Amino acid sequence: MNISVVIHELVCDNHQPGCSLLDVRHEEAAIMDQYQEFSIAADAQSMLKKAHDDGVVTAWDRARMQQPQCQFCKSGLSCRVCAMGPCRIDPHGKGAHYGVCGADADIIAARNLSRMVAAGSASHSDHARDLVEVLYSVGKGKAPGYEIKDLEKLKRVATEYGIAINGLSDKELAVKLAESMMEDFGMKKGRVTFVGRAPKQRIELWEKLNVVPRGIDRETTETMHRTHMGVDNDYVSLLLHAVRNSLSDGYGGSMIGTELSDILFGTPKPGLSTVNLGVLKEDHVNILVHGHNPVVSEMIGLAVEDGEMIKLAQSKGAKGINLAGLCCTGSELMMRKKIPMAGNHLMTELTIVTGAVESIIVDYQCVMPALGQVAQCYHTKLYSTSNKAKFPFMEHVEFNPENAKEQAFKMVHASIENYVRRNKDRVSIPVSPVKSMTGFSVESIVGALGGSLAPLIDAIKAGKIKGAVGVVGCNNPKIRQDYGHVGLIKRLIANDILVLTTGCANVAAGKAGLQVPEAKNLAGPGLKEICGLLNIPPSLHVGSCVDNSRIVVIACALANALGVDIDKLPLAGAAPEWYSEKAVAIAFYVMASGIYTVLGVMPPVGGSTNVTKLATSGLKDVFGASFAVEANPDRAADLIIAHITEKRKGLGLSA
Ligand code: XCC
Ligand code: SF4
């Protein structure tokens, strides 16, 4: 606002048409209206306005610059698998009906979708591989700073792997388990070990369909092989393999990722943390960790607690060091250490716009290359840590199990030094933090229930809890930020459906105040009663994206306890605002486990009638579950509620 307008505002309260203040106000109101369309979260709206004033471009601006997006790509009908192409086909129109090689819409769409599953599975699984290497190094005494935090779980999982644990020291056990898990990645075993957690009916079905995952790396490699020009040209066969590939993630990479993170960093227990941009502190050195793998962020967590570091921060005029998380690495820290959560995917750029962030330390996945551009306008320093993930305008400080502790201290030190460069006049922390409960691992849920899932099953049978739904996944500028998550969760809990959240959905629910015990007042009477008894929220934070494996483990355990297959249970999954290839892999293994899954964003397959039909109905006859696409959270809730009602009926339970 210019100065004459400000003076005018001070002296005049009788604005007439033509008044310049009215123009400014209209303009500002229009901008704010636009930001309300972008996000339902107050912190995002206010930082979008500041970004606009500061001349910073965000994902929403860049999304607008991409309009209109390519309709061929959007519907899955473009292919650049080989150099005879790129090909774009128009199966129902006047354009080419086939690619140069003769591939039709079904082949092209199925190949593209399979490659998304492969990329997603590879991402989770490569993250798990890094944890296996840390476990191995811990066992070999070559990872200073890391340790076995949950010995009991190490023993339990090692036993599951068929390792005779007696007589082995903890370190020997760590090495043995790491080696055994390494074999899960290759082809030394018949099948990925954790497949054994699924109910026997489900395993038999997978065996019949030939989709039991063998090696984790093997299935991804085979997807890349099959989708090479001139290999698998049957869309059903392609998609069945994509299922197998996704199961190598769900019951392989992701599940190993979760279990090893618990073993190395502790199995989460319930407790309170805080969320939204208000977790930043104006008088502290603010350090954010972003990405997915707790291997880096846990070490940063250690370094910020160090007395020397805190003293250094105080010598620079700060009151202390404030560590907060973003995205899934944030979820990992929140689950285990109750470290505050600054925001989800679309908040990552906006955290820098506060002007209050000294550094962001990233590992990998979901780290927008735009961060470097945004940071150019502020004092924020960015550090990359993985040799697999480098970014423009980021300093690279490489982490490995041997040097992690040293590198963590180095970055925290540099972040503290950067505090003096903060321009206090440009700092804006727009909101106050909101409380959010976290830490619901499978173990802690069972613990809260008194040692077994029986009370949950009783509550489901009695109709107090109608069913359970995993609401997971990202933000995507195609959907008003958090609207999909929050709208859906509110409807579900109001209908006595227990919600489990992971990843960015967790942050959305937390910001909206849905993940505290008091939120039971938004739940239906049955769920409200149960939440009150256990002092838990109706929407439970179960972890990061790899921790969707926790949801699968609970589903398997419920099915085993009831002696039925998972597809008979009143369960569903939803990814209201997904953007990532990892989400496609997750959706596939959740569906293949027998859980109906509703997506808020259409995957790029609409151009193939056959692939779309298979995904939205045909799969039901095969896996007992299929996909639906519904962006409107109310309608998505209707679909899920109807599904849960039907499943309850199938089990002979009251609607
Ligand atoms: Fe990434 Fe995992 Fe998606 Fe969030 S939810 S945008 S994948 S950080 Ni998993
Ligand atoms: Fe075109 Fe076939 Fe090559 Fe794809 S694989 S780019 S459809 S020729």
XYZ file of C-alpha atoms and ligand atoms in Angstrom:
672
model
C 0.000 0.000 0.000
C 1.497 3.372 -0.872
C 1.998 6.032 1.756
C -0.608 8.536 0.506
C -3.208 5.799 0.688
C -2.192 5.025 4.249
C -2.518 8.700 5.232
C -5.836 8.877 3.439
C -7.026 5.893 5.388
C -6.058 7.581 8.644
C -7.957 10.790 7.956
C -10.978 9.640 5.998
C -13.686 7.177 6.823
C -16.075 8.321 4.133
C -14.809 6.668 1.004
C -16.623 7.708 -2.172
C -16.587 5.937 -5.542
C -13.316 6.789 -7.241
C -11.436 6.888 -3.949
C -7.984 5.421 -4.484
C -8.145 3.582 -1.191
C -11.188 1.683 -2.396
C -9.252 0.642 -5.504
C -6.394 -0.635 -3.391
C -8.781 -2.393 -1.075
C -10.567 -4.028 -3.982
C -7.302 -5.120 -5.439
C -6.148 -6.551 -2.122
C -9.486 -8.200 -1.541
C -9.287 -9.779 -4.992
C -5.793 -11.060 -4.241
C -6.908 -12.471 -0.908
C -9.973 -14.054 -2.572
C -7.620 -15.704 -4.991
C -5.466 -17.005 -2.134
C -8.512 -18.370 -0.398
C -9.120 -20.324 -3.575
C -5.554 -21.659 -3.429
C -5.641 -22.944 0.128
C -7.964 -23.288 3.086
C -5.077 -22.748 5.512
C -4.666 -19.293 7.033
C -0.861 -19.527 7.121
C -0.722 -20.344 3.406
C -3.114 -17.537 2.472
C -1.173 -14.977 4.384
C 2.209 -16.108 3.045
C 0.862 -16.176 -0.521
C 0.005 -12.518 -0.082
C 3.484 -11.812 1.251
C 5.039 -13.775 -1.595
C 3.071 -11.596 -3.990
C 4.244 -8.414 -2.251
C 7.833 -9.687 -2.141
C 7.722 -10.610 -5.835
C 8.171 -14.333 -5.182
C 6.747 -16.877 -7.608
C 5.212 -20.060 -6.124
C 3.954 -23.415 -7.366
C 0.488 -21.930 -7.856
C 1.860 -19.241 -10.170
C 3.859 -21.785 -12.108
C 0.814 -24.062 -12.320
C -1.083 -21.206 -13.927
C 1.726 -20.706 -16.427
C 1.288 -24.341 -17.490
C -2.342 -23.868 -18.523
C -3.753 -25.387 -20.586
C -1.900 -28.596 -19.809
C -1.399 -31.105 -22.614
C -4.543 -33.178 -23.102
C -2.616 -36.073 -24.617
C -0.360 -36.362 -21.603
C -3.228 -35.773 -19.208
C -5.153 -38.708 -20.625
C -2.102 -40.949 -20.879
C -1.978 -40.964 -24.665
C 1.494 -39.642 -25.285
C 4.516 -41.897 -25.392
C 8.218 -41.156 -25.494
C 9.452 -44.590 -24.642
C 11.535 -44.760 -27.809
C 13.162 -42.603 -30.455
C 10.722 -43.506 -33.204
C 8.455 -41.263 -31.151
C 7.443 -39.170 -29.355
C 3.950 -40.307 -30.312
C 0.606 -38.817 -29.427
C -2.528 -40.700 -30.310
C -6.166 -39.814 -30.611
C -8.018 -43.143 -30.406
C -11.524 -41.789 -30.898
C -10.757 -38.848 -33.162
C -9.340 -38.036 -36.561
C -5.686 -38.152 -35.479
C -3.377 -41.166 -35.336
C -4.863 -44.135 -33.551
C -1.482 -45.818 -33.054
C 2.075 -44.888 -32.194
C 4.799 -45.513 -34.771
C 5.351 -49.008 -33.318
C 1.639 -49.745 -33.445
C 0.937 -49.259 -29.729
C -2.710 -48.398 -29.074
C -4.290 -46.364 -26.286
C -4.459 -49.313 -23.888
C -0.815 -50.207 -24.306
C 0.421 -46.637 -24.043
C -1.705 -45.768 -21.004
C -0.843 -49.021 -19.212
C 2.854 -48.601 -19.928
C 2.849 -45.034 -18.633
C 0.966 -45.970 -15.488
C 3.262 -48.940 -14.852
C 6.266 -46.665 -15.083
C 4.715 -44.384 -12.481
C 4.337 -47.380 -10.168
C 7.949 -48.355 -10.822
C 9.229 -44.865 -10.026
C 7.163 -44.677 -6.853
C 8.217 -48.127 -5.667
C 11.835 -47.357 -6.474
C 11.703 -44.161 -4.420
C 10.334 -45.786 -1.269
C 12.561 -48.792 -1.663
C 15.743 -46.859 -2.280
C 14.960 -44.867 0.848
C 14.636 -48.209 2.682
C 17.948 -49.339 1.234
C 19.654 -46.354 2.850
C 18.231 -47.445 6.203
C 19.429 -51.009 5.656
C 22.909 -49.607 5.063
C 22.738 -47.579 8.255
C 21.631 -50.661 10.205
C 24.518 -52.604 8.702
C 26.998 -49.852 9.577
C 25.635 -49.638 13.123
C 26.232 -53.373 13.428
C 29.765 -52.957 12.144
C 30.404 -50.090 14.563
C 30.878 -47.652 11.700
C 28.007 -45.242 12.239
C 28.865 -42.903 15.113
C 25.767 -41.194 16.433
C 23.371 -43.911 15.329
C 22.280 -46.745 17.575
C 19.635 -49.411 18.016
C 16.815 -47.624 19.810
C 14.271 -50.445 19.791
C 16.111 -53.639 20.572
C 12.921 -55.557 21.228
C 11.704 -54.728 17.720
C 15.068 -55.640 16.217
C 14.701 -59.077 17.790
C 11.085 -59.436 16.748
C 11.750 -58.512 13.130
C 14.907 -60.658 12.996
C 12.859 -63.619 14.208
C 10.312 -62.890 11.471
C 13.238 -63.124 9.050
C 14.063 -66.578 10.375
C 17.247 -65.467 12.118
C 18.172 -67.469 15.216
C 18.660 -64.589 17.611
C 20.020 -66.509 20.600
C 23.689 -66.028 21.294
C 24.019 -63.056 18.948
C 25.078 -59.674 20.275
C 22.879 -56.711 19.323
C 25.439 -55.637 16.763
C 25.723 -59.087 15.230
C 21.972 -59.208 15.040
C 21.886 -55.825 13.290
C 24.349 -57.076 10.672
C 22.424 -60.332 10.172
C 19.092 -58.570 9.731
C 20.610 -55.995 7.387
C 22.110 -58.771 5.262
C 18.863 -60.670 5.201
C 16.984 -57.531 4.148
C 19.542 -56.888 1.411
C 18.490 -60.240 -0.014
C 14.916 -58.966 -0.154
C 16.136 -56.441 -2.685
C 17.577 -59.026 -5.064
C 16.491 -62.480 -6.219
C 18.012 -64.779 -3.616
C 14.672 -65.427 -1.966
C 11.420 -66.732 -3.419
C 9.453 -63.797 -2.107
C 9.792 -60.629 -0.095
C 9.729 -61.625 3.604
C 6.972 -59.356 4.931
C 4.474 -60.801 2.425
C 4.006 -63.361 5.203
C 2.143 -60.699 7.199
C -0.810 -60.795 4.790
C -3.750 -63.081 5.546
C -3.347 -66.500 3.978
C -6.374 -66.015 1.684
C -4.721 -62.900 0.251
C -1.391 -64.650 -0.267
C -3.178 -67.498 -2.050
C -4.919 -65.006 -4.299
C -1.628 -63.309 -5.113
C -0.049 -66.688 -5.824
C -2.903 -67.573 -8.165
C -2.483 -64.265 -9.986
C 1.289 -64.618 -9.998
C 1.810 -61.237 -8.340
C 3.673 -62.251 -5.168
C 6.638 -59.877 -5.151
C 10.012 -61.594 -5.457
C 12.914 -59.161 -5.111
C 12.197 -55.486 -4.504
C 14.624 -54.280 -7.155
C 13.666 -57.127 -9.433
C 10.032 -56.083 -9.833
C 10.947 -52.483 -10.622
C 13.540 -53.616 -13.129
C 11.017 -55.935 -14.689
C 8.525 -53.082 -15.068
C 11.146 -51.061 -16.901
C 11.892 -54.086 -19.057
C 8.268 -54.849 -19.840
C 7.551 -51.259 -20.798
C 10.470 -51.041 -23.220
C 9.243 -50.980 -26.821
C 8.422 -54.451 -28.032
C 8.116 -56.330 -24.745
C 4.789 -56.536 -22.880
C 2.008 -55.249 -25.107
C -1.003 -56.550 -23.234
C -2.487 -53.923 -20.938
C -3.819 -56.495 -18.462
C -0.504 -58.260 -18.189
C 1.300 -54.919 -17.840
C -0.972 -53.769 -15.051
C -0.802 -57.084 -13.205
C 2.925 -56.694 -13.131
C 2.515 -53.123 -11.925
C 0.563 -54.632 -9.029
C 3.408 -57.024 -8.313
C 5.824 -54.104 -8.455
C 3.700 -52.096 -6.038
C 3.513 -55.038 -3.616
C 7.296 -55.133 -3.616
C 7.010 -51.613 -2.249
C 4.114 -52.031 0.171
C 5.308 -55.309 1.681
C 8.949 -54.694 0.782
C 10.614 -51.309 0.526
C 8.077 -49.269 2.455
C 7.582 -51.863 5.165
C 11.326 -52.297 5.614
C 11.624 -48.493 5.697
C 9.119 -48.245 8.533
C 10.438 -51.152 10.578
C 14.068 -50.082 10.319
C 13.264 -46.473 11.170
C 11.570 -47.763 14.317
C 14.496 -50.031 15.160
C 17.068 -47.295 14.630
C 15.199 -44.260 15.927
C 12.572 -45.712 18.244
C 9.043 -46.980 17.747
C 6.710 -43.980 18.037
C 4.514 -43.449 21.080
C 1.546 -41.080 21.318
C 2.166 -37.526 22.400
C 1.420 -33.928 21.504
C 3.236 -31.769 19.018
C 2.317 -28.616 17.108
C 1.715 -27.739 13.464
C 1.565 -24.869 10.959
C 3.884 -21.950 10.215
C 3.356 -20.656 13.736
C 5.850 -23.252 14.969
C 8.614 -20.948 13.704
C 9.974 -18.716 16.445
C 10.790 -15.089 15.837
C 13.572 -15.015 18.457
C 15.181 -18.377 17.665
C 17.428 -19.767 14.974
C 14.910 -21.655 12.845
C 16.157 -24.787 11.120
C 13.849 -26.870 8.945
C 14.374 -30.420 7.757
C 12.626 -31.508 4.581
C 12.417 -34.709 2.567
C 11.784 -38.253 3.698
C 14.580 -40.180 5.268
C 15.043 -39.786 9.045
C 18.698 -40.800 8.657
C 19.631 -37.135 8.150
C 16.955 -35.349 10.168
C 17.477 -37.484 13.284
C 21.128 -36.435 13.327
C 20.163 -32.775 12.948
C 17.823 -33.380 15.880
C 20.831 -34.457 17.919
C 22.962 -31.501 16.904
C 20.380 -28.829 17.789
C 20.182 -30.189 21.340
C 23.906 -29.825 21.866
C 24.813 -27.344 24.604
C 27.647 -25.765 22.614
C 25.348 -25.174 19.659
C 22.712 -23.573 21.867
C 25.357 -21.331 23.432
C 26.559 -20.328 19.983
C 23.002 -19.422 19.008
C 22.664 -17.307 22.141
C 25.937 -15.557 21.396
C 24.393 -14.494 18.079
C 21.447 -12.897 19.865
C 18.946 -15.727 19.475
C 17.133 -17.296 22.412
C 17.920 -20.782 21.153
C 17.570 -23.161 18.239
C 14.173 -24.187 16.934
C 13.967 -27.300 14.776
C 10.836 -28.011 12.759
C 9.921 -30.404 9.999
C 8.378 -30.316 6.562
C 6.703 -33.109 4.596
C 7.551 -36.686 5.494
C 10.898 -36.254 7.171
C 8.938 -33.868 9.383
C 6.393 -36.618 9.992
C 9.166 -38.988 11.032
C 10.483 -36.506 13.612
C 7.008 -35.584 14.748
C 6.057 -39.232 15.281
C 9.133 -40.071 17.334
C 10.337 -36.843 18.915
C 7.225 -34.642 18.775
C 9.273 -32.075 16.833
C 6.867 -29.419 15.485
C 5.673 -29.598 11.889
C 5.929 -26.403 9.837
C 3.894 -27.574 6.862
C 3.096 -29.944 4.049
C 4.181 -30.052 0.431
C 2.730 -26.760 -0.815
C 3.984 -24.948 2.285
C 7.626 -25.703 1.593
C 8.267 -22.591 -0.514
C 6.096 -20.470 1.746
C 8.147 -21.260 4.837
C 11.009 -19.312 3.270
C 8.690 -16.366 2.603
C 8.324 -15.884 6.381
C 11.851 -14.476 6.295
C 12.448 -16.318 9.571
C 14.131 -19.484 8.368
C 17.918 -19.711 8.728
C 18.239 -22.966 6.838
C 16.420 -25.855 5.241
C 18.275 -29.152 5.247
C 16.893 -31.614 2.735
C 17.383 -35.270 1.924
C 15.199 -36.367 -0.966
C 11.765 -36.636 -2.572
C 9.165 -33.872 -2.844
C 11.850 -31.188 -2.528
C 10.865 -28.673 -5.204
C 13.816 -27.340 -7.182
C 12.061 -23.982 -6.814
C 13.240 -23.702 -3.209
C 16.563 -22.362 -4.417
C 14.874 -19.650 -6.452
C 12.701 -18.564 -3.532
C 15.658 -18.563 -1.160
C 17.424 -16.052 -3.435
C 15.012 -13.418 -2.123
C 15.719 -14.114 1.566
C 18.631 -15.019 3.808
C 17.678 -18.708 4.056
C 20.467 -21.199 3.351
C 19.683 -24.514 1.733
C 21.654 -27.701 2.172
C 21.360 -30.940 0.243
C 22.700 -34.067 1.899
C 22.221 -37.052 -0.408
C 24.495 -37.882 -3.303
C 21.288 -38.859 -5.104
C 19.609 -35.500 -4.701
C 21.249 -32.208 -5.627
C 19.467 -28.942 -6.299
C 20.059 -25.513 -7.801
C 21.215 -22.896 -5.284
C 21.789 -25.462 -2.567
C 25.066 -26.162 -0.856
C 25.874 -29.851 -0.877
C 27.025 -31.346 2.423
C 27.066 -35.051 1.792
C 25.883 -37.482 4.449
C 26.850 -41.098 4.941
C 26.574 -43.309 8.033
C 30.232 -42.651 8.931
C 30.239 -38.847 8.754
C 26.593 -38.049 9.572
C 27.157 -36.689 13.045
C 29.999 -34.430 11.972
C 28.096 -33.124 8.947
C 24.986 -32.469 11.039
C 26.963 -30.296 13.435
C 28.555 -28.486 10.510
C 25.194 -27.528 9.020
C 23.662 -26.554 12.335
C 26.724 -24.401 13.013
C 26.411 -22.664 9.646
C 22.675 -22.159 10.189
C 23.350 -20.429 13.490
C 25.949 -18.171 11.859
C 23.293 -17.251 9.326
C 20.977 -15.843 12.013
C 22.741 -12.475 11.938
C 21.869 -12.130 8.260
C 18.144 -12.266 9.006
C 16.344 -9.043 8.066
C 13.993 -8.545 11.015
C 11.832 -6.083 9.079
C 10.919 -8.763 6.593
C 9.916 -11.401 9.119
C 6.292 -12.456 9.281
C 5.068 -15.478 11.200
C 1.381 -15.223 10.462
C -0.385 -17.646 12.802
C -0.154 -19.375 16.154
C 0.665 -23.068 16.205
C -2.081 -25.631 16.590
C -1.747 -28.713 18.814
C -1.661 -32.061 17.100
C -1.359 -35.538 18.538
C 1.042 -37.911 16.864
C 2.934 -41.165 17.396
C 0.359 -43.825 16.492
C 2.527 -46.745 15.449
C 0.881 -50.160 15.230
C 2.523 -50.998 18.551
C 1.195 -47.879 20.259
C -2.321 -48.339 18.848
C -2.362 -51.907 20.164
C -0.935 -50.571 23.423
C -3.644 -47.894 23.698
C -6.219 -50.634 23.187
C -4.818 -52.589 26.110
C -2.569 -55.073 24.322
C -4.625 -56.421 21.422
C -6.855 -55.272 18.572
C -9.828 -57.004 20.210
C -11.409 -53.817 21.626
C -11.228 -52.195 18.169
C -12.847 -55.238 16.616
C -15.549 -55.182 19.292
C -16.192 -51.502 18.627
C -16.480 -52.213 14.899
C -18.812 -55.135 15.543
C -20.961 -53.044 17.860
C -21.145 -50.333 15.192
C -19.567 -47.710 17.446
C -16.804 -47.493 14.886
C -18.245 -48.218 11.451
C -14.912 -48.742 9.783
C -11.491 -47.236 9.220
C -10.028 -45.209 6.376
C -6.459 -44.264 5.561
C -6.418 -40.677 4.294
C -2.987 -40.187 2.819
C -0.894 -38.337 0.302
C 0.177 -35.004 -0.922
C -0.890 -31.503 -1.869
C -1.411 -30.682 -5.521
C -2.124 -27.163 -6.805
C -4.961 -28.686 -8.844
C -6.861 -29.027 -5.565
C -7.380 -26.217 -3.074
C -4.679 -26.962 -0.533
C -5.869 -29.149 2.367
C -9.507 -28.846 1.271
C -9.617 -32.402 -0.054
C -8.075 -33.876 3.103
C -9.939 -31.838 5.680
C -13.334 -32.008 3.963
C -13.115 -35.772 3.643
C -11.822 -36.434 7.162
C -14.530 -34.272 8.745
C -17.281 -36.169 6.953
C -15.771 -39.561 7.776
C -15.327 -38.976 11.490
C -18.806 -37.447 11.710
C -20.009 -40.794 10.384
C -18.191 -42.803 13.048
C -15.369 -43.797 10.733
C -11.921 -43.825 12.298
C -9.299 -42.069 10.162
C -5.596 -42.863 9.931
C -3.416 -40.238 8.278
C 0.105 -40.192 6.894
C 2.320 -37.741 5.049
C 0.903 -34.430 3.951
C -2.656 -35.473 4.797
C -1.540 -35.647 8.418
C -0.364 -32.041 8.314
C -3.623 -30.880 6.752
C -5.638 -32.655 9.442
C -3.357 -31.333 12.164
C -3.644 -27.720 11.013
C -7.415 -28.068 10.951
C -7.409 -29.224 14.590
C -8.658 -32.716 13.768
C -5.830 -34.602 15.443
C -6.328 -33.752 19.089
C -8.492 -35.695 21.550
C -10.914 -32.732 21.726
C -11.735 -33.293 18.045
C -13.897 -36.167 19.278
C -16.607 -33.525 19.451
C -16.632 -33.486 15.651
C -17.076 -37.261 15.549
C -20.266 -39.277 15.493
C -21.570 -40.570 18.840
C -19.917 -43.996 18.691
C -16.483 -42.814 17.628
C -16.749 -39.935 20.091
C -17.334 -42.380 22.915
C -14.348 -44.557 21.966
C -12.050 -41.548 21.533
C -13.168 -40.250 24.905
C -12.453 -43.591 26.591
C -8.991 -43.881 25.087
C -8.232 -40.159 25.043
C -7.272 -40.273 21.371
C -8.261 -38.132 18.383
C -10.733 -39.466 15.794
C -8.018 -38.950 13.168
C -4.736 -40.642 14.057
C -1.310 -39.697 12.723
C 0.400 -42.985 11.834
C 3.455 -41.544 10.107
C 5.131 -40.647 6.829
C 4.487 -41.998 3.312
C 6.496 -45.181 3.865
C 4.414 -45.640 7.015
C 1.369 -46.416 4.912
C 2.819 -49.843 5.560
C 1.583 -49.412 9.146
C -1.966 -49.108 7.802
C -1.441 -52.267 5.770
C -0.103 -54.092 8.842
C -3.188 -53.088 10.846
C -5.462 -54.216 7.999
C -3.652 -57.561 7.851
C -3.858 -57.995 11.619
C -7.600 -57.174 11.662
C -8.230 -59.654 8.852
C -6.182 -62.334 10.591
C -7.967 -61.744 13.884
C -11.343 -62.139 12.186
C -10.210 -65.013 9.972
C -11.304 -63.246 6.772
C -9.520 -61.664 3.828
C -8.862 -57.901 3.903
C -11.383 -57.137 1.153
C -14.174 -58.265 3.483
C -13.365 -55.562 6.049
C -15.040 -52.137 6.332
C -11.893 -50.307 5.250
C -10.975 -47.828 2.538
C -8.105 -45.662 1.401
C -8.109 -42.122 0.014
C -5.510 -39.871 -1.555
C -7.493 -36.648 -2.006
C -4.656 -34.381 -3.198
C -2.017 -36.781 -4.489
C 0.643 -35.635 -6.926
C 3.548 -38.062 -6.577
C 4.454 -41.272 -8.390
C 4.917 -42.743 -4.910
C 1.213 -42.182 -4.333
C 0.452 -44.290 -7.407
C 2.574 -47.128 -6.037
C 0.797 -46.809 -2.679
C -2.644 -46.768 -4.308
C -1.752 -49.941 -6.198
C -0.548 -51.947 -3.202
C -3.448 -50.757 -1.061
C -5.922 -51.801 -3.768
C -4.093 -55.106 -4.277
C -4.369 -55.734 -0.536
C -8.142 -55.619 -1.011
C -8.817 -52.027 0.053
C -11.085 -49.784 -2.026
C -9.220 -46.559 -2.830
C -10.583 -43.146 -3.808
C -8.266 -40.705 -5.582
C -8.899 -36.976 -5.699
C -6.858 -36.391 -8.847
C -7.377 -38.406 -12.029
C -4.330 -40.497 -12.968
C -3.284 -40.127 -16.612
C -5.232 -43.086 -18.022
C -8.535 -41.535 -19.116
C -7.610 -41.880 -22.800
C -7.845 -45.655 -22.580
C -11.370 -46.893 -22.021
C -10.118 -50.367 -21.194
C -7.530 -49.295 -18.622
C -10.036 -46.933 -17.004
C -12.691 -49.657 -16.864
C -10.250 -52.148 -15.422
C -9.076 -49.710 -12.743
C -12.522 -48.523 -11.702
C -14.437 -51.803 -11.831
C -12.682 -54.793 -13.416
C -10.128 -55.031 -10.617
C -12.900 -55.629 -8.119
C -13.514 -59.112 -9.509
C -9.814 -59.867 -9.290
C -8.588 -58.227 -6.055
C -11.896 -57.550 -4.328
C -11.134 -53.826 -4.539
C -10.885 -51.130 -7.179
C -10.267 -47.418 -7.605
C -12.626 -44.468 -7.819
C -11.762 -40.898 -8.756
C -13.603 -38.092 -6.992
C -12.181 -34.647 -6.318
C -15.132 -33.394 -4.287
C -14.538 -34.430 -0.666
C -18.245 -34.715 0.124
C -18.883 -37.013 -2.779
C -15.706 -38.949 -1.992
C -17.027 -39.402 1.556
C -20.363 -40.627 0.176
C -18.569 -43.247 -1.903
C -16.550 -44.425 1.083
C -19.488 -44.470 3.481
C -21.514 -46.531 0.978
C -18.586 -48.915 0.584
C -18.176 -49.350 4.336
C -21.907 -49.941 4.751
C -21.769 -52.628 2.090
C -18.781 -54.320 3.740
C -20.481 -54.252 7.130
C -23.514 -55.907 5.600
C -21.267 -58.550 4.086
C -19.954 -59.350 7.563
C -23.479 -59.467 8.938
C -22.988 -56.259 10.926
C -25.533 -53.469 11.349
C -25.178 -50.554 8.927
Fe 5.540 -35.910 -0.786
Fe 5.886 -37.592 1.565
Fe 3.171 -36.654 -1.076
Fe 3.780 -35.179 0.930
S 2.521 -36.976 0.969
S 3.917 -34.609 -1.085
S 4.832 -37.845 -1.562
S 5.817 -35.602 1.339
Ni 3.496 -38.898 1.139
Fe 5.925 -44.220 -30.241
Fe 5.826 -46.857 -29.803
Fe 8.138 -45.519 -29.460
Fe 6.078 -45.127 -27.773
S 7.228 -47.016 -28.067
S 7.389 -43.558 -28.679
S 4.321 -45.355 -29.133
S 7.005 -45.791 -31.369
